[in-house]
Coordinates of C-alpha atoms in Angstrom, one line a residue:
Chain X
X201 CA 71.6 89.1 96.2
X202 CA 75.2 90.1 95.7
X203 CA 76.2 91.6 92.4
X204 CA 79.3 90.3 90.5
X205 CA 81.7 92.9 91.9
X206 CA 80.5 92.3 95.5
X207 CA 81.0 88.6 95.0
X208 CA 84.4 89.0 93.5
X209 CA 85.4 91.3 96.4
X210 CA 84.2 88.8 99.0
X211 CA 86.0 85.9 97.3
X212 CA 89.2 88.0 97.2
X213 CA 89.0 89.0 100.8
X214 CA 88.5 85.4 101.8
X215 CA 91.4 84.3 99.6
X216 CA 93.7 87.0 101.1
X217 CA 93.1 85.6 104.6
X218 CA 93.5 82.0 103.5
X219 CA 96.7 82.5 101.5
X220 CA 98.3 84.7 104.1
X221 CA 97.7 81.9 106.7
X222 CA 98.4 78.8 104.7
X223 CA 100.4 79.8 101.6
X224 CA 99.7 78.6 98.1
X225 CA 100.3 74.8 98.7
X226 CA 98.4 74.8 102.1
X227 CA 95.5 76.9 101.0
X228 CA 92.2 75.2 100.3
X229 CA 89.8 76.6 97.7
X230 CA 86.8 75.0 99.4
X231 CA 87.6 77.0 102.6
X232 CA 87.9 80.2 100.5
X233 CA 84.6 79.4 98.9
X234 CA 82.9 78.7 102.2
X235 CA 84.2 81.9 103.8
X236 CA 82.9 83.9 100.9
X237 CA 79.6 82.0 100.9
X238 CA 80.1 81.1 97.2
X239 CA 80.3 77.7 95.4
X240 CA 83.7 76.5 94.2
X241 CA 82.3 76.5 90.7
X242 CA 81.5 80.3 90.9
X243 CA 84.9 80.9 92.4
X244 CA 86.7 79.1 89.6
X245 CA 84.5 80.8 87.0
X246 CA 85.6 84.2 88.3
X247 CA 89.2 83.5 89.2
X248 CA 90.4 80.5 87.3
X249 CA 92.6 78.1 89.3
X250 CA 94.1 78.4 92.8
X251 CA 97.4 79.7 91.4
X252 CA 95.7 82.5 89.4
X253 CA 93.8 83.6 92.5
X254 CA 97.1 83.5 94.5
X255 CA 98.7 85.8 91.9
X256 CA 95.8 88.2 92.1
X257 CA 96.0 88.3 96.0
X258 CA 99.8 88.8 95.8
X259 CA 99.5 91.7 93.4
X260 CA 96.9 93.4 95.6
X261 CA 98.9 92.8 98.8
X262 CA 102.2 93.9 97.4
X263 CA 100.7 97.0 95.9
X264 CA 99.1 97.9 99.2
X265 CA 102.3 97.2 101.1
X266 CA 104.6 99.3 98.9
X267 CA 102.0 102.1 98.6
X268 CA 101.8 102.4 102.4
X269 CA 105.4 103.5 102.7
X270 CA 107.0 106.5 101.1
X271 CA 110.7 107.5 101.1
X272 CA 110.9 111.2 101.7
X273 CA 114.3 112.9 101.3
X274 CA 113.9 114.9 104.6
X275 CA 112.9 111.8 106.7
X276 CA 114.9 108.8 105.4
X277 CA 115.1 107.3 108.9
X278 CA 111.4 107.6 109.4
X279 CA 110.9 105.5 106.3
X280 CA 112.2 102.6 108.4
X281 CA 109.6 103.5 111.1
X282 CA 106.9 103.4 108.5
X283 CA 108.0 100.0 107.3
X284 CA 108.1 98.8 110.9
X285 CA 104.6 100.1 111.6
X286 CA 103.3 98.4 108.5
X287 CA 104.8 95.1 109.4
X288 CA 103.1 95.4 112.8
X289 CA 99.7 96.5 111.5
X290 CA 99.4 94.4 108.4
X291 CA 101.5 91.2 109.1
X292 CA 99.4 89.3 106.6
X293 CA 100.9 91.3 103.7
X294 CA 104.4 90.4 104.7
X295 CA 103.4 86.8 105.1
X296 CA 101.9 86.8 101.6
X297 CA 105.0 88.3 100.1
X298 CA 107.2 85.8 101.9
X299 CA 105.1 82.8 100.8
X300 CA 105.3 84.1 97.3
X301 CA 109.0 84.5 97.5
X302 CA 109.4 80.9 98.7
X303 CA 107.1 79.6 96.0
X304 CA 109.2 81.4 93.3
X305 CA 106.8 84.1 92.2
X306 CA 108.6 87.2 91.0
X307 CA 107.1 90.5 92.2
X308 CA 107.3 93.2 89.6
X309 CA 108.2 96.7 90.7
X310 CA 105.1 98.4 92.2
X311 CA 104.1 101.8 90.7
X312 CA 104.1 105.0 92.6
X313 CA 102.4 108.0 91.0
X314 CA 103.2 106.4 87.6
X315 CA 106.9 105.9 88.4
X316 CA 108.1 102.4 89.5
X317 CA 108.6 102.6 93.2
X318 CA 112.3 101.7 93.2
X319 CA 113.0 104.7 90.9
X320 CA 111.0 107.0 93.2
X321 CA 112.9 105.7 96.3
X322 CA 116.3 106.1 94.5
X323 CA 115.5 109.6 93.5
X324 CA 114.5 110.4 97.2
X325 CA 117.9 109.0 98.4
X326 CA 119.8 111.0 95.8
X327 CA 117.9 114.2 96.8
X328 CA 118.8 113.5 100.5
X329 CA 122.4 113.0 99.5
X330 CA 122.4 116.3 97.6
X331 CA 121.1 118.0 100.8
X332 CA 123.7 116.3 102.9
X333 CA 121.2 114.3 104.9
X334 CA 122.5 111.0 103.7
X335 CA 126.2 110.0 103.4
X336 CA 127.1 110.4 99.7
X337 CA 129.2 107.2 100.0
X338 CA 126.0 105.1 99.7
X339 CA 124.8 103.6 96.5
X340 CA 121.1 104.4 96.8
X341 CA 119.9 100.9 95.9
X342 CA 122.1 99.3 98.6
X343 CA 120.8 101.7 101.2
X344 CA 117.1 101.0 100.3
X345 CA 117.7 97.2 100.7
X346 CA 119.1 97.8 104.1
X347 CA 116.4 100.2 105.2
X348 CA 113.8 97.5 104.4
X349 CA 115.8 94.9 106.2
X350 CA 116.0 97.0 109.3
X351 CA 112.3 97.9 109.3
X352 CA 111.4 94.2 108.9
X353 CA 114.1 92.9 111.3
X354 CA 111.7 91.7 114.0
X355 CA 109.0 90.6 111.6
X356 CA 111.4 88.4 109.8
X357 CA 113.1 87.0 112.9
X358 CA 112.4 83.3 113.2
X359 CA 112.2 83.3 117.0
X360 CA 109.2 83.1 119.3
X361 CA 110.4 86.2 121.2
X362 CA 109.8 88.2 118.1
X363 CA 106.0 88.0 118.5
X364 CA 104.6 90.3 121.1
X365 CA 101.7 92.6 121.7
X366 CA 103.4 94.6 124.4
X367 CA 103.1 98.2 123.4
X368 CA 106.4 99.2 125.2
X369 CA 108.4 96.5 123.4
X370 CA 106.8 97.4 120.1
X371 CA 107.6 101.1 120.5
X372 CA 111.1 100.3 121.8
X373 CA 111.8 98.3 118.7
X374 CA 110.5 101.0 116.4
X375 CA 112.8 103.5 118.1
X376 CA 115.7 101.1 117.7
X377 CA 115.0 100.6 114.0
X378 CA 114.7 104.4 113.4
X379 CA 117.9 105.0 115.4
X380 CA 119.7 102.3 113.3
X381 CA 118.6 104.0 110.1
X382 CA 120.0 107.3 111.4
X383 CA 123.3 105.6 112.1
X384 CA 123.5 104.1 108.6
X385 CA 122.8 107.3 106.8
X386 CA 125.1 109.5 108.9
X387 CA 128.4 110.5 107.4
X388 CA 131.2 108.4 108.9
X389 CA 133.2 110.4 111.4
Chain J
X117 CA 122.3 46.7 101.5
X118 CA 122.0 49.8 103.5
X119 CA 122.0 49.6 107.3
X120 CA 119.4 51.5 109.3
X121 CA 121.5 54.6 110.0
X122 CA 122.5 54.8 106.3
X123 CA 118.8 54.6 105.3
X124 CA 117.8 57.2 107.9
X125 CA 120.6 59.5 106.6
X126 CA 119.4 59.2 103.0
X127 CA 115.8 59.8 103.9
X128 CA 116.8 62.8 105.9
X129 CA 118.9 64.2 103.0
X130 CA 116.0 63.7 100.6
X131 CA 113.6 65.3 103.1
X132 CA 115.9 68.3 103.5
X133 CA 115.9 69.0 99.8
X134 CA 112.1 68.4 99.4
X135 CA 111.1 70.6 102.4
X136 CA 113.5 73.4 101.5
X137 CA 112.0 73.5 98.0
X138 CA 108.3 73.0 98.7
X139 CA 107.7 73.7 102.4
X140 CA 105.6 71.5 104.7
X141 CA 102.3 71.8 102.8
X142 CA 103.8 71.4 99.4
X143 CA 106.2 68.6 100.1
X144 CA 105.3 65.1 99.0
X145 CA 106.4 62.1 101.0
X146 CA 106.3 59.9 97.9
X147 CA 108.9 62.2 96.3
X148 CA 111.1 62.0 99.4
X149 CA 110.8 58.2 99.5
X150 CA 111.6 57.9 95.8
X151 CA 114.7 60.2 96.1
X152 CA 115.9 58.1 99.0
X153 CA 115.1 54.8 97.2
X154 CA 112.9 53.7 100.1
X155 CA 109.3 52.7 100.4
X156 CA 106.8 55.1 102.0
X157 CA 106.1 52.5 104.6
X158 CA 109.8 52.3 105.7
X159 CA 109.9 56.1 105.8
X160 CA 106.9 56.3 108.0
X161 CA 108.3 53.6 110.2
X162 CA 111.5 55.6 110.8
X163 CA 110.1 59.1 110.9
X164 CA 106.4 59.0 111.7
X165 CA 104.3 61.5 109.7
X166 CA 105.3 64.3 107.4
X167 CA 105.2 66.9 110.1
X168 CA 107.5 64.9 112.4
X169 CA 110.0 64.6 109.6
X170 CA 109.7 68.3 108.9
X171 CA 110.5 69.1 112.5
X172 CA 113.5 66.8 112.4
X173 CA 114.8 68.6 109.2
X174 CA 114.1 72.0 110.8
X175 CA 116.1 71.2 113.9
X176 CA 119.0 69.9 111.9
X177 CA 119.0 72.9 109.5
X178 CA 118.6 75.5 112.2
X179 CA 121.4 74.0 114.3
X180 CA 123.7 73.9 111.2
X181 CA 122.7 77.5 110.3
X182 CA 123.4 78.9 113.8
X183 CA 126.5 76.8 114.4
X184 CA 128.0 78.2 111.2
X185 CA 128.2 81.8 112.5
X186 CA 129.9 82.9 115.6
X187 CA 129.9 86.4 117.1
X188 CA 133.4 87.3 118.3
X189 CA 133.8 90.5 120.4
X190 CA 136.8 91.6 118.2
X191 CA 134.9 91.2 114.9
X192 CA 131.3 92.1 115.4
X193 CA 131.0 93.5 111.8
X194 CA 132.4 90.4 110.3
X195 CA 129.6 88.4 112.0
X196 CA 127.4 90.0 109.4
X197 CA 129.7 89.0 106.7
X198 CA 129.5 85.4 107.9
X199 CA 125.7 85.5 108.0
X200 CA 125.8 86.9 104.5
X201 CA 128.1 84.2 103.3
X202 CA 126.0 81.5 104.9
X203 CA 122.8 82.8 103.2
X204 CA 124.7 82.6 99.8
X205 CA 126.3 79.2 100.3
X206 CA 123.3 77.4 102.0
X207 CA 120.2 79.2 100.8
X208 CA 118.2 76.0 101.6
X209 CA 118.7 76.5 105.3
X210 CA 117.2 80.0 105.3
X211 CA 114.3 78.7 103.1
X212 CA 113.6 76.0 105.6
X213 CA 113.7 78.4 108.5
X214 CA 111.4 80.7 106.7
X215 CA 108.9 78.0 105.7
X216 CA 108.9 76.9 109.4
X217 CA 108.3 80.5 110.6
X218 CA 105.3 80.9 108.2
X219 CA 103.9 77.5 109.3
X220 CA 104.1 78.6 112.9
X221 CA 106.8 76.3 114.2
X222 CA 108.8 77.9 117.1
X223 CA 112.6 77.4 116.9
X224 CA 114.1 76.8 120.2
X225 CA 117.4 78.6 121.0
X226 CA 120.3 76.6 119.4
X227 CA 123.1 75.5 121.7
X228 CA 126.6 76.7 121.4
X229 CA 129.2 74.9 123.4
X230 CA 126.5 74.1 125.9
X231 CA 125.3 77.7 126.2
X232 CA 122.2 78.8 124.3
X233 CA 123.4 80.7 121.3
X234 CA 121.6 84.0 122.2
X235 CA 123.4 84.1 125.6
X236 CA 126.7 83.5 123.8
X237 CA 126.0 86.3 121.3
X238 CA 124.9 88.7 124.0
X239 CA 128.0 88.0 126.1
X240 CA 130.1 88.7 123.0
X241 CA 128.4 92.1 122.4
X242 CA 128.9 93.0 126.1
X243 CA 132.6 92.1 125.9
X244 CA 132.9 94.3 122.7
X245 CA 131.1 97.1 124.5
X246 CA 133.5 96.8 127.5
X247 CA 136.4 97.0 125.0
X248 CA 134.9 100.1 123.4
X249 CA 134.5 98.3 120.1
X250 CA 130.7 98.6 120.1
X251 CA 128.7 101.7 121.2
X252 CA 127.6 101.1 124.8
X253 CA 124.2 102.7 124.0
X254 CA 123.1 99.4 122.4
X255 CA 121.0 96.8 124.1
X256 CA 122.9 93.7 122.9
X257 CA 119.7 91.8 122.0
X258 CA 118.5 94.6 119.7
X259 CA 121.9 94.9 118.0
X260 CA 121.9 91.1 117.3
X261 CA 118.5 91.2 115.7
X262 CA 119.7 94.0 113.4
X263 CA 123.0 92.3 112.6
X264 CA 121.0 89.2 111.4
X265 CA 118.7 91.5 109.4
X266 CA 121.5 93.2 107.6
X267 CA 123.4 89.9 106.9
X268 CA 120.2 88.5 105.4
X269 CA 119.0 91.7 103.7
X270 CA 119.4 90.5 100.1
X271 CA 118.4 86.9 100.8
X272 CA 115.1 88.1 102.3
X273 CA 114.4 90.7 99.6
X274 CA 111.3 89.7 97.6
X275 CA 112.6 91.0 94.3
X276 CA 114.0 89.2 91.3
X277 CA 117.1 91.4 91.3
X278 CA 118.1 89.9 94.6
X279 CA 119.0 86.6 92.9
X280 CA 122.4 86.7 91.2
X281 CA 125.5 84.5 90.6
X282 CA 127.6 87.5 89.6
X283 CA 130.7 87.3 91.9
X284 CA 131.2 91.1 91.7
X285 CA 127.7 91.8 92.8
X286 CA 127.9 89.2 95.6
X287 CA 131.2 90.5 97.0
X288 CA 129.9 94.1 96.7
X289 CA 126.8 93.3 98.8
X290 CA 129.0 91.5 101.4
X291 CA 131.1 94.6 101.7
X292 CA 128.0 96.8 102.0
X293 CA 126.6 94.6 104.8
X294 CA 129.9 94.6 106.7
X295 CA 130.2 98.4 106.3
X296 CA 126.6 98.8 107.5
X297 CA 127.4 96.8 110.6
X298 CA 130.4 99.0 111.2
X299 CA 128.2 102.1 111.0
X300 CA 125.7 100.6 113.5
X301 CA 128.2 99.6 116.1
X302 CA 130.3 102.8 116.0
X303 CA 129.7 105.4 118.7
X304 CA 127.6 108.2 117.5
X305 CA 129.7 111.4 116.9

């Protein structure tokens, strides 16, 4: 017999897989219930309606996504490598965030050691600028947007070539992304 | 009385709006039919099922999206500005392409003057490299992926701050994107 927290965890795991694959509109609560070996009635009793469950999954996925990458002043280009690795290893998180964006859900800023993550990232860029590791011409917020874009460039590319399991291609792309970040942050000659 | 091609055009216009907003799973054929002032039966007679209509809209939107931006060897950084402008002026095309990507539809390469667009873009980068305008260290295909990512950086950002009508913010972001492209293509010191 599962206890309540085990049941909730299994429903949530099933919902994360279903929503990542099908989005909010395409997801089916009966498939989630079946995958979690629960009745739809118990699922609704614990999580309310489909949209409420979607919000819960989104919050969990987004928190995990942003918690997995940390901008360090001494390795700003490697931040892009971390984002790239994350998009490769957990594509379902990026899918979930993208579905949510299309459906019009706003993501609040994730926390990082009690600070909102954007503040933490901006402070890291400012520290790197103070050290001369990042061109001081950048507004930190602009650079952070671009670092995410570069790290996610292949993951967000709507082209069949973007999908590959070839380890050489994957590591080449990672190196390209990190190199691109290095070019961005360098002082212009 | 509308003729057949007028009716088809109105259904297609209504479908483009509906799919861009709601995606494939969330779109409702009865809303499309109502917006086009057609019966569902006539819609199905002309376009088959909802997925066939989605594919037709996707092909039209993707062709228009890629046709609107041209990579010229003498203005590689401005290509990013064009992509940025397009994402601002026609957000529904990027939404459509993103829904399609999540739903697993493969986009074929768009044509450009009879050449597939990627070939055309790669030839432009190679010409720019031959002229010394783009660092010859780049593999052209890698650079093109990054140029798209930078041009779409704000459009693809899953954060409420990304959405703005403020013309100063919009033109600042455009300048940042073009500057970033300039940094990428410059030879490393």
